[in-house]
Coordinates of C-alpha atoms in Angstrom, one line a residue:
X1 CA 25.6 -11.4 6.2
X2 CA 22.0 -11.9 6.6
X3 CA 21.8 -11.1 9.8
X4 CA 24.0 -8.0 10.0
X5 CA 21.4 -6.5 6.9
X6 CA 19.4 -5.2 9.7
X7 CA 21.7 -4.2 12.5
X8 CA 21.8 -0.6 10.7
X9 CA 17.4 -0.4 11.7
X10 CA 18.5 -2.2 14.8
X11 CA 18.2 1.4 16.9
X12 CA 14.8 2.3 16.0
X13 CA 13.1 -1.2 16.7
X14 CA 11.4 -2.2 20.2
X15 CA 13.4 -3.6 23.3
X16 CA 12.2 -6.9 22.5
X17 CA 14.4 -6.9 19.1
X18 CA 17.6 -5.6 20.6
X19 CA 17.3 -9.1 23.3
X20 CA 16.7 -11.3 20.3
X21 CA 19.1 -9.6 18.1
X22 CA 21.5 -9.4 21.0
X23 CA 21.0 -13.5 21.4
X24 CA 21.7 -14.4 17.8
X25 CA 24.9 -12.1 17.5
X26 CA 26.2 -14.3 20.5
X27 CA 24.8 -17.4 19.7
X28 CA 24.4 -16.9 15.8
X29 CA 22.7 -20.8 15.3
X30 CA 19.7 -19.5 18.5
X31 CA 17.1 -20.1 15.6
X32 CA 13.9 -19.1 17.8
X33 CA 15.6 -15.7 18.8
X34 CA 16.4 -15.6 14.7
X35 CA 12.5 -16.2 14.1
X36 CA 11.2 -13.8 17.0
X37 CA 13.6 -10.6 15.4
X38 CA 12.3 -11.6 12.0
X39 CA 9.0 -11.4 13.4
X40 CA 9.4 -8.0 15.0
X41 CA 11.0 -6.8 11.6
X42 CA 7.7 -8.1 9.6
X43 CA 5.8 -6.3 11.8
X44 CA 7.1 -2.8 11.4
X45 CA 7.0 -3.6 7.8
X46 CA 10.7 -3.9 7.3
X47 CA 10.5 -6.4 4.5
X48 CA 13.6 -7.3 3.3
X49 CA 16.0 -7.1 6.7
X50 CA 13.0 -9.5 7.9
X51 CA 13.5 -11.8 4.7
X52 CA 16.7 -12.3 5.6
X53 CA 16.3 -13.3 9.2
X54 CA 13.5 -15.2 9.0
X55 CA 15.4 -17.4 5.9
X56 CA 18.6 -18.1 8.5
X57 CA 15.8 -18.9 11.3
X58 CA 14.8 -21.3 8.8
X59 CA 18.3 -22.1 7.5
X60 CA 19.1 -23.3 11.4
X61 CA 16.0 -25.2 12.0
X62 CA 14.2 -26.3 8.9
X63 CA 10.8 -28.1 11.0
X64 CA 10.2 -24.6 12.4
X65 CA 6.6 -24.0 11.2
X66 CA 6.6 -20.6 12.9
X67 CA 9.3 -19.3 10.7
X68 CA 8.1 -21.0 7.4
X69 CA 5.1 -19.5 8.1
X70 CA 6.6 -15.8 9.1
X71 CA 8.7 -16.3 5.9
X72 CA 6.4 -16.9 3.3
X73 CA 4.2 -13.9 4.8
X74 CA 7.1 -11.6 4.4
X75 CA 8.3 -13.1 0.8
X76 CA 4.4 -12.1 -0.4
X77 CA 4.5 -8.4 1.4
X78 CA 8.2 -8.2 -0.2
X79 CA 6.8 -9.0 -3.6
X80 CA 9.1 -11.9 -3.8
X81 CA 5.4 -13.6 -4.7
X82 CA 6.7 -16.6 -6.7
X83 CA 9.0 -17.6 -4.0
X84 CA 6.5 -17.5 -1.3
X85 CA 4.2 -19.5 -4.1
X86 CA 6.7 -22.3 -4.2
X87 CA 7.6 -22.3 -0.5
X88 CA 3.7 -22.0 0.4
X89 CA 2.5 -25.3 -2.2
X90 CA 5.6 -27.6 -0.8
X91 CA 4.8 -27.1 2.5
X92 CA 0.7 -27.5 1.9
X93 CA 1.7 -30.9 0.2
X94 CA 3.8 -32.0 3.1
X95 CA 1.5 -30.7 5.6
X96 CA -1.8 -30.7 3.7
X97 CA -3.9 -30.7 6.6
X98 CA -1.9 -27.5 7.8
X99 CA -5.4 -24.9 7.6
X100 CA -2.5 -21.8 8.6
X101 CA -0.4 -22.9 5.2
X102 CA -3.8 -23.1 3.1
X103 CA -4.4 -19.7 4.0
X104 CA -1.3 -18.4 3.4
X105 CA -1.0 -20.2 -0.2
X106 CA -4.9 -18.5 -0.5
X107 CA -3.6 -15.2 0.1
X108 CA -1.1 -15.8 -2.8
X109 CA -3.4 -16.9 -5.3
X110 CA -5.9 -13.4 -5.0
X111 CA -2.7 -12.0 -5.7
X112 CA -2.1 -13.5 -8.6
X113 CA -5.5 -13.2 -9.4
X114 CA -7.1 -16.5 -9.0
X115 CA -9.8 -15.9 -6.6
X116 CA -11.7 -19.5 -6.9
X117 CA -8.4 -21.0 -5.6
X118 CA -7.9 -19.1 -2.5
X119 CA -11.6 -19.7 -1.8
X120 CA -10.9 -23.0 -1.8
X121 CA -8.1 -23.0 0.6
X122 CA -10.3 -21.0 2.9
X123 CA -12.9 -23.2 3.0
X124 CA -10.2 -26.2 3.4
X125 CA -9.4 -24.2 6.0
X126 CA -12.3 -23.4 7.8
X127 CA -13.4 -27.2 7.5
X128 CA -10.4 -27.8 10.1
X129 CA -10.4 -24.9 12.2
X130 CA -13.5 -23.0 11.8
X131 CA -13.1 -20.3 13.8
X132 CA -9.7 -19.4 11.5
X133 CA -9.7 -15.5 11.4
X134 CA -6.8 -15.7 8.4
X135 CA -9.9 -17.7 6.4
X136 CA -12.8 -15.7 7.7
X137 CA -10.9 -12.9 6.4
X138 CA -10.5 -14.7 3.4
X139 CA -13.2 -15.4 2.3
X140 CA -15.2 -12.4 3.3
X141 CA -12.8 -11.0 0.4
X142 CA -14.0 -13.3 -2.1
X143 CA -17.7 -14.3 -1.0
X144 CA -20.7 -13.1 -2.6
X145 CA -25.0 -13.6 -2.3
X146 CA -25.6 -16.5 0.1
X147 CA -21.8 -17.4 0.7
X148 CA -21.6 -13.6 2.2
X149 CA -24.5 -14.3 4.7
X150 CA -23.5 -17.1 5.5
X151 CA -19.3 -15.9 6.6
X152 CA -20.7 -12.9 8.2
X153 CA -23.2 -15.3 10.3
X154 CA -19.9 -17.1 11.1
X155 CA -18.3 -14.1 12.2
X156 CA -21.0 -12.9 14.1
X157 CA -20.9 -15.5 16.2
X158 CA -17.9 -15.1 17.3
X159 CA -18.5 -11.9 18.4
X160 CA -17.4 -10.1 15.5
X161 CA -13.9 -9.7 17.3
X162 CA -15.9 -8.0 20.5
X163 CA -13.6 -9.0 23.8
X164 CA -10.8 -10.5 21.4
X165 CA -6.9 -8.8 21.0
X166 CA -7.0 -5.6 19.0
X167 CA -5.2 -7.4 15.9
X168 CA -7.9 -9.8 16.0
X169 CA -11.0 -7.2 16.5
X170 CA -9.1 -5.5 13.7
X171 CA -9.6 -8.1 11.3
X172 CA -12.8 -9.3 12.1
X173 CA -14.6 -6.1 11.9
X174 CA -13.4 -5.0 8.8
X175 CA -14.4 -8.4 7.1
X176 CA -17.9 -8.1 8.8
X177 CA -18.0 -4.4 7.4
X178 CA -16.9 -5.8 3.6
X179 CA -19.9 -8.2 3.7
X180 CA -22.3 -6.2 5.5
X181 CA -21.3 -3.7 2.5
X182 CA -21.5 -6.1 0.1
X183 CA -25.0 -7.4 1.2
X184 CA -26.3 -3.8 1.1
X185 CA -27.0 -3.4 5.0
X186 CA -24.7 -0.4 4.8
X187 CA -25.3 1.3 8.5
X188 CA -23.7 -1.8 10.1
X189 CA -21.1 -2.3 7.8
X190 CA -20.2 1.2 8.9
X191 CA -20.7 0.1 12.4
X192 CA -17.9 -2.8 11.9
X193 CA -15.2 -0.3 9.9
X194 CA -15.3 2.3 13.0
X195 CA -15.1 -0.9 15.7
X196 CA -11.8 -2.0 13.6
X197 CA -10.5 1.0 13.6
X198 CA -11.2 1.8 17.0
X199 CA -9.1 -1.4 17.4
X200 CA -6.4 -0.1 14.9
X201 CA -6.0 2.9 17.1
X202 CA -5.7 0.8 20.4
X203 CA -3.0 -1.1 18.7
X204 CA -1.1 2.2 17.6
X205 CA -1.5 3.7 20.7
X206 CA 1.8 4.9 22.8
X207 CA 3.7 4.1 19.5
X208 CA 5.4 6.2 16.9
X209 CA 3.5 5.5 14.3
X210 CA 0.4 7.2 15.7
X211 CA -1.1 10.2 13.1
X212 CA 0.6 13.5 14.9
X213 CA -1.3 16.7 13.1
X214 CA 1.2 19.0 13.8
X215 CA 3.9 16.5 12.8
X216 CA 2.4 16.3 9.1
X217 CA 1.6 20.2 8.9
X218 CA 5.3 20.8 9.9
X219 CA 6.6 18.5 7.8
X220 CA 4.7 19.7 4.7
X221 CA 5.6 23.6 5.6
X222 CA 9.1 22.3 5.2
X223 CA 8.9 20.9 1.9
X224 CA 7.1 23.9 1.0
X225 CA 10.1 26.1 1.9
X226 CA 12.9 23.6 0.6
X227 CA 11.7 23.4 -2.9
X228 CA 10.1 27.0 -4.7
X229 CA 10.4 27.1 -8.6
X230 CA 14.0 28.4 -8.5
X231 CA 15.2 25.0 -6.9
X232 CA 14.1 23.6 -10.3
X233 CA 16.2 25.7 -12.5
X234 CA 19.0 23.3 -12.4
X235 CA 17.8 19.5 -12.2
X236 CA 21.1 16.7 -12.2
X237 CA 20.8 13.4 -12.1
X238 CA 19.4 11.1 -15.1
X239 CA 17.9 12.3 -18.2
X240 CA 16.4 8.7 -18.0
X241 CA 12.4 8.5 -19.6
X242 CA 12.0 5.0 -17.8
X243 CA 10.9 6.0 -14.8
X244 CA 6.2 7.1 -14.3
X245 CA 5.9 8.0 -11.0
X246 CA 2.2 7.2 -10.2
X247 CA 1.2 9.2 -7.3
X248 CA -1.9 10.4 -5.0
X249 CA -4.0 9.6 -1.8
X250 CA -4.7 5.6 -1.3
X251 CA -7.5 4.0 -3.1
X252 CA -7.5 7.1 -5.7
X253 CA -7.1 5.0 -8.7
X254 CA -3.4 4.7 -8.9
X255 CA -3.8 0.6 -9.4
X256 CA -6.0 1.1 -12.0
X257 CA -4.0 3.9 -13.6
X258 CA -0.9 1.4 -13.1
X259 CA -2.6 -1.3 -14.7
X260 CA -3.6 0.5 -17.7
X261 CA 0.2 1.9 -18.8
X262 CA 1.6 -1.3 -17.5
X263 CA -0.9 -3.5 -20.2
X264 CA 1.1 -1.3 -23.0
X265 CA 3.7 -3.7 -24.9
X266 CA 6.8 -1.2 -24.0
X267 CA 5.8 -0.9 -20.4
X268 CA 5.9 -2.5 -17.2
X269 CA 4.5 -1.9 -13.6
X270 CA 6.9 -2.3 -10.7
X271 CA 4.3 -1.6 -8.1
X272 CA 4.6 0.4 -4.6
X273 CA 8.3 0.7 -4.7
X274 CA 9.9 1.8 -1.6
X275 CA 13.6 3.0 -2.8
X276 CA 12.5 6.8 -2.8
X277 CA 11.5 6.7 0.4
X278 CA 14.4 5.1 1.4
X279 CA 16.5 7.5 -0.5
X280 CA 14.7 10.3 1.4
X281 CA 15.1 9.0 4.9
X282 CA 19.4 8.1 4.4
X283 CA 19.3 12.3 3.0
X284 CA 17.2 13.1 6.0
X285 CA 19.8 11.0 8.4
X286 CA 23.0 12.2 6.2
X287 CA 22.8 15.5 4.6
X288 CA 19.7 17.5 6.2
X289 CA 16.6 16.6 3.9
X290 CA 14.5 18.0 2.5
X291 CA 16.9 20.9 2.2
X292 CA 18.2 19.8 -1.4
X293 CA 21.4 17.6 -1.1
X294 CA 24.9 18.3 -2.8
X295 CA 24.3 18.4 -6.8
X296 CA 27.0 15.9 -7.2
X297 CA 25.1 13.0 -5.0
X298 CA 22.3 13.0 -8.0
X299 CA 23.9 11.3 -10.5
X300 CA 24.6 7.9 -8.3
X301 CA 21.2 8.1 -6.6
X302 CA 19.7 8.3 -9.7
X303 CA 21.4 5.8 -11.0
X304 CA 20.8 3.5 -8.3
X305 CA 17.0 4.2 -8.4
X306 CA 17.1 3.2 -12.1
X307 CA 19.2 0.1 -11.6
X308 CA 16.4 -1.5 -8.9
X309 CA 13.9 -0.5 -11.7
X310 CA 15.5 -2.5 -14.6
X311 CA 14.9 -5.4 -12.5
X312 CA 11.4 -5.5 -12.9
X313 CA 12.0 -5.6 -16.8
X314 CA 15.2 -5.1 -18.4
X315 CA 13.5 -3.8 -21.7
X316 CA 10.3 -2.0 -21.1
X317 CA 10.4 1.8 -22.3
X318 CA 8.5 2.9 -19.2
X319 CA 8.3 1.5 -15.6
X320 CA 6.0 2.3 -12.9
X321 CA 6.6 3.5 -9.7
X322 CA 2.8 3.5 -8.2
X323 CA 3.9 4.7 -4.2
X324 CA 0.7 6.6 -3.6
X325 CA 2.5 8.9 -1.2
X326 CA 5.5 9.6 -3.5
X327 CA 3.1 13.0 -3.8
X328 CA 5.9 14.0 -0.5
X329 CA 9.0 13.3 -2.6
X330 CA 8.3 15.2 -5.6
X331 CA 10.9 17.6 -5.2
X332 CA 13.1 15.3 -5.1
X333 CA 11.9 13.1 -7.9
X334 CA 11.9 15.9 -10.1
X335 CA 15.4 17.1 -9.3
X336 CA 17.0 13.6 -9.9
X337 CA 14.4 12.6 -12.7
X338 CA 14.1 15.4 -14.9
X339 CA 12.4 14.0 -17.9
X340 CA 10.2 11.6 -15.6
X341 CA 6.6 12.0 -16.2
X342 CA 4.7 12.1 -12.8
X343 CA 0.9 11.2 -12.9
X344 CA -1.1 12.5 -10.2
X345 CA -4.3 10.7 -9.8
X346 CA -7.3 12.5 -8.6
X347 CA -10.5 10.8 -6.5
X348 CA -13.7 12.7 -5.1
X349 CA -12.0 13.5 -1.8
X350 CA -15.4 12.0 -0.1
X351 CA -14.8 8.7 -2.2
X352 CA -11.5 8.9 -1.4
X353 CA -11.1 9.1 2.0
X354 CA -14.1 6.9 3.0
X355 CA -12.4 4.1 0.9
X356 CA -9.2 4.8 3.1
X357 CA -11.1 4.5 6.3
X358 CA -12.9 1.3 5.2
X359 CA -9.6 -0.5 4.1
X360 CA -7.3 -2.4 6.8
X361 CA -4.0 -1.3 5.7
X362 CA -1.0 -3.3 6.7
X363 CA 1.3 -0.6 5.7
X364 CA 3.4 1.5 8.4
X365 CA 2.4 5.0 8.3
X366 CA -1.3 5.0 7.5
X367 CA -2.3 6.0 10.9
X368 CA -4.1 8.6 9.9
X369 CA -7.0 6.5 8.3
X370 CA -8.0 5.3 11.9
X371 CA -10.2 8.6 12.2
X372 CA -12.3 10.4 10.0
X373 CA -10.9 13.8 11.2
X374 CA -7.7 12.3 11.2
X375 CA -8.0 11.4 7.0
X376 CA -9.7 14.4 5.9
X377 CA -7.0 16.4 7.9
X378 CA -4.4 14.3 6.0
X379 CA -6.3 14.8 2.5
X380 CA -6.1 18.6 3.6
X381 CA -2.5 19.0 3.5
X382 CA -1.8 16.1 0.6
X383 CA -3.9 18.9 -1.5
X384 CA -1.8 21.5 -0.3
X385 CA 1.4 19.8 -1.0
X386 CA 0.1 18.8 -4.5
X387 CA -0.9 22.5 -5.2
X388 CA 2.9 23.4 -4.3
X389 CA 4.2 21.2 -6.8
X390 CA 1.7 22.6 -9.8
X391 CA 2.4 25.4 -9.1
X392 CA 6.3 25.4 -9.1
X393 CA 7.2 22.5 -10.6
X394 CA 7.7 23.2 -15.2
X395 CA 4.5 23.1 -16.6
X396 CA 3.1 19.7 -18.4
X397 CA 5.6 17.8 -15.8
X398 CA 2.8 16.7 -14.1
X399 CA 0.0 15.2 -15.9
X400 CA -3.8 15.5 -13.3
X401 CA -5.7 11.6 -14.2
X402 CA -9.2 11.4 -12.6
X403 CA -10.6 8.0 -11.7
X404 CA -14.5 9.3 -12.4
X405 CA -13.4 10.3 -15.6
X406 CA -12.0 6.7 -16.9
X407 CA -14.2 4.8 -15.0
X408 CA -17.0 6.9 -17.6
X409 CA -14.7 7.0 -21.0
X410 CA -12.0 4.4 -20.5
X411 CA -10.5 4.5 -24.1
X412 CA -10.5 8.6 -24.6
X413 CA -8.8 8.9 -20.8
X414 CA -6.3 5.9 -21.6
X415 CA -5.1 7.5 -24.6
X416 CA -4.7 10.6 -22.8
X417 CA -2.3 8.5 -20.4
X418 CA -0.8 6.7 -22.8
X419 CA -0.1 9.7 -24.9
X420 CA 1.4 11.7 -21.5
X421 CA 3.8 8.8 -21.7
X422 CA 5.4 9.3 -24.8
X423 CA 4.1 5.9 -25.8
X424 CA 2.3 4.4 -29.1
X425 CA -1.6 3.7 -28.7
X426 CA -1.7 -0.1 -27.8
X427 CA -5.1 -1.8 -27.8
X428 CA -4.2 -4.1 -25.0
X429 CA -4.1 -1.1 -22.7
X430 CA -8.2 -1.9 -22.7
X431 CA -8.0 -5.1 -21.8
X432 CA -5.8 -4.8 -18.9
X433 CA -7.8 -6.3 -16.1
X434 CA -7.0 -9.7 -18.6
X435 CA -3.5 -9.3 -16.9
X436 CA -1.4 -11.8 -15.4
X437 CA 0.6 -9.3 -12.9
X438 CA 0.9 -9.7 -9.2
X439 CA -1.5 -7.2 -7.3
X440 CA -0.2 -7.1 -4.1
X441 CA -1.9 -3.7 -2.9
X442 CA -5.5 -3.5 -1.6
X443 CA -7.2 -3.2 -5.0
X444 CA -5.7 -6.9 -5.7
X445 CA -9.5 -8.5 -6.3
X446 CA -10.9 -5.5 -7.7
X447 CA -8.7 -4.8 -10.7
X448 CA -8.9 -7.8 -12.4
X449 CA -13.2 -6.7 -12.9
X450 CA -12.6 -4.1 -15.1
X451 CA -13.7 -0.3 -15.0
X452 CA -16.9 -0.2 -12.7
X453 CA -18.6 2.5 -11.7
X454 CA -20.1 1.0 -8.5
X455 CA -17.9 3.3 -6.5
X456 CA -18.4 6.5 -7.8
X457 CA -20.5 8.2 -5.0
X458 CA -20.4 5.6 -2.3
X459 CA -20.1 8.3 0.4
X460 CA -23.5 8.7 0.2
X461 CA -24.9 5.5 1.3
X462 CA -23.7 6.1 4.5
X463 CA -25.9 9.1 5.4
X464 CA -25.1 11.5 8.4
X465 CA -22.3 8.8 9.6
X466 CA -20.1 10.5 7.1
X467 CA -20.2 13.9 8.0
X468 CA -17.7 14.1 10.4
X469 CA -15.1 13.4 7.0
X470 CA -17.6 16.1 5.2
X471 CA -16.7 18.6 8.1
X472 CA -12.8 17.9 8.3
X473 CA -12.8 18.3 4.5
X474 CA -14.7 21.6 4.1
X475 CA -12.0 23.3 6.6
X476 CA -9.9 23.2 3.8
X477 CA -12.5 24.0 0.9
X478 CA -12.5 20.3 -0.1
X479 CA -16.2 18.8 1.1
X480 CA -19.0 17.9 -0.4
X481 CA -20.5 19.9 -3.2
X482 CA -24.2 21.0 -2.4
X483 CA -26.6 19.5 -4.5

């Protein structure tokens, strides 16, 4: 049943969850300890197990504004967008004063890219609650020239999250730091993304999902040792062509590169899909991953991969998978996918990294962008895992995309990728910031603008705040060229 989805994850989750998940397995119709475990679930990013709660918490007491809220959060950060777009307007028309729902339905429409609306809704918002962090944050996503001044000005006086809850200092400074940004007054935007992330770290502290160095250098040693060439001599699994497996550091282009093959007429674009992970962490727990399972489990894994994937459309030719940090599970991609093509997109590491540290992730295990050490440390050893995988994995398997490059010659370096495919040209694959997908990752708002070059070299406005990335990345030949 719903409720039993999650009891599996139950172990791993906070003492708080076992009470509440102890409550409703005696009293299964205790909607508020429902809505509090659905809660906890959403918050460790467990998606789908908190879907489920949070629609029974709702189920049980339908005036429950808590868990209609909670829900249609977790609907949008499953993907189930349309849902939580339906959900979200009939509750804004029964409660269209409601400046939380307004929000919510606002966050919705930049992901289906229809910025003016949630703009809108913010400033609905803002009219009844102006001090609304949801629609400060908002609209500091959306705001530009006087509209900018005037939401940092707002958030300024509030303190710009100074004496508030982390998760509120969190989201305040990074909004100040996007405007700040955007208004060219680049020191203090700096200023704000370090103050969030001091606030990110606070939050993470004394909890597993803190970035442990030794933990990632282990665990990429490991996948060193588990897969050299000869582990590739013998691939099961699918002879499939569906699946692209788009993969790379955050913010490295891997939207962009998505929403160029998904624009072709044969393709589609599934988005950050979390099945291989999953896959990895039930080997891990069952048969002693990354040491390569038993040959006859690749066929059904496979298959079961390919069968969530035929959901998205049931007669594309290709389908994306754009997980950023499926560059771990490439072993075990290429063992079950053997005629996948992977694409590994490629961002100046500077660029790269700074982008990471100046984005507030929601994500579980992006710790390591709290610290500028801490994400050109992780860059580090993503480069040495990649290099692994080149170097063992058949040649032309692997096909090396580089954002600077499109972003200077969009057609030539789209054809390339269209062409790695195994596709036909297809013109619309120009024109795909025209599209009508959901973008539910980061690059949501910048996508639908088209190739810009506005980011290529942004390091460098920052000046001598930067060079603590500059230094991590040079341990490991990767810093800044000299000029």
């Amino acid at each position: 049943n719903s409720l039993g989805m999650s009891l599996g994850k139950a172990g791993r989750m906070p003492a708080a969850f076992q009470a509440f998940y102890k409550a409703v397995e005696i009293q299964p119709n205790h909607a508020q300890a429902a809505r509090n475990a659905g809660q906890i679930l959403k918050n460790a990013g467990n998606t789908e197990q908190a879907a489920a709660i949070l629609g029974h918490a709702r189920e049980l007491a339908s005036g429950d504004r808590k868990a209609m809220l909670a829900l249609i959060d977790v609907l949008s950060m499953a993907g189930m967008t349309g849902e939580a777009e339906v959900m979200a307007r009939q509750a804004l028309e029964s409660h269209p004063s409601d400046p939380d729902i307004a929000v919510q339905l606002g966050n919705i429409c930049m992901a289906k890219g229809t910025p003016a609306e949630a703009a809108e809704l913010a400033r609905s918002a803002l009219a009844a609650r102006p001090d609304l962090i949801g629609a400060l944050s908002l609209l500091a996503e959306t705001a530009g020239g006087d509209e900018a001044a005037e939401i940092l000005g707002k958030i300024e006086s509030l303190g710009a999250g100074r004496g508030q809850p982390p998760h509120v200092t969190v989201s305040l400074s990074f909004s100040a730091g996007r405007l700040c940004e955007r208004l060219k007054r680049h020191g203090e935007a700096f200023d704000y993304f370090a103050a969030g992330n001091r606030a990110r770290r606070d939050l993470l502290a004394g909890t597993d999902q803190r970035y442990r160095r030794d933990r990632m250098e282990a665990e990429v040693a490991e996948l060193i040792d588990a897969f050299p060439a000869a582990a590739f001599a013998n691939p099961g699994g699918s002879e499939s062509e569906l699946p692209v497996f788009i993969v790379g550091m955050p913010r490295s282009g891997t939207t962009l590169t998505e929403q160029i093959l998904a624009s072709h007429s044969m393709a589609a674009g599934a988005g950050e899909l979390s099945e291989i992970g999953n896959i990895v962490r039930w080997l891990r727990r069952e048969h002693g991953f990354p040491h390569p399972p038993p040959r006859d489990l690749y066929p059904g894994i496979a298959s079961g991969y390919l069968t969530q994937m035929r959901r998205v459309d049931p007669g594309a030719a290709r389908i994306t998978d754009k997980m950023p940090g499926n560059f771990m599970n490439l072993g075990l991609i290429a063992l079950l996918f053997p005629n996948a093509r992977i694409i590994h997109c490629r961002r100046d590491p500077m660029d790269t990294c700074l982008s990471c540290f100046t984005q507030n992730f929601r994500s579980e295990g992006l710790a390591w962008s709290c610290d500028l050490d801490d994400v050109g440390h992780y860059y580090c050893q993503y480069r040495r895992l990649m290099d692994h995988w080149l170097s063992v994995l058949p040649a032309g398997r692997i096909l090396e995309f580089d954002y600077e490059l499109t972003v200077s010659a969009l057609e030539e370096q789209a054809r390339r990728l269209i062409g790695f495919a195994g596709l036909k040209w297809d013109d619309a694959c120009l024109r795909f910031s025209d599209t009508d997908r959901i973008v539910l990752t980061a690059s949501r708002n910048q996508v639908r603008k088209g190739v810009y070059g506005g980011s290529v070299g942004r390091w460098r406005r920052y000046g001598d705040r930067i060079m603590p990335l500059a230094a991590s990345l040079a341990r490991c030949g990767h810093g800044p060229a000299e000029d």
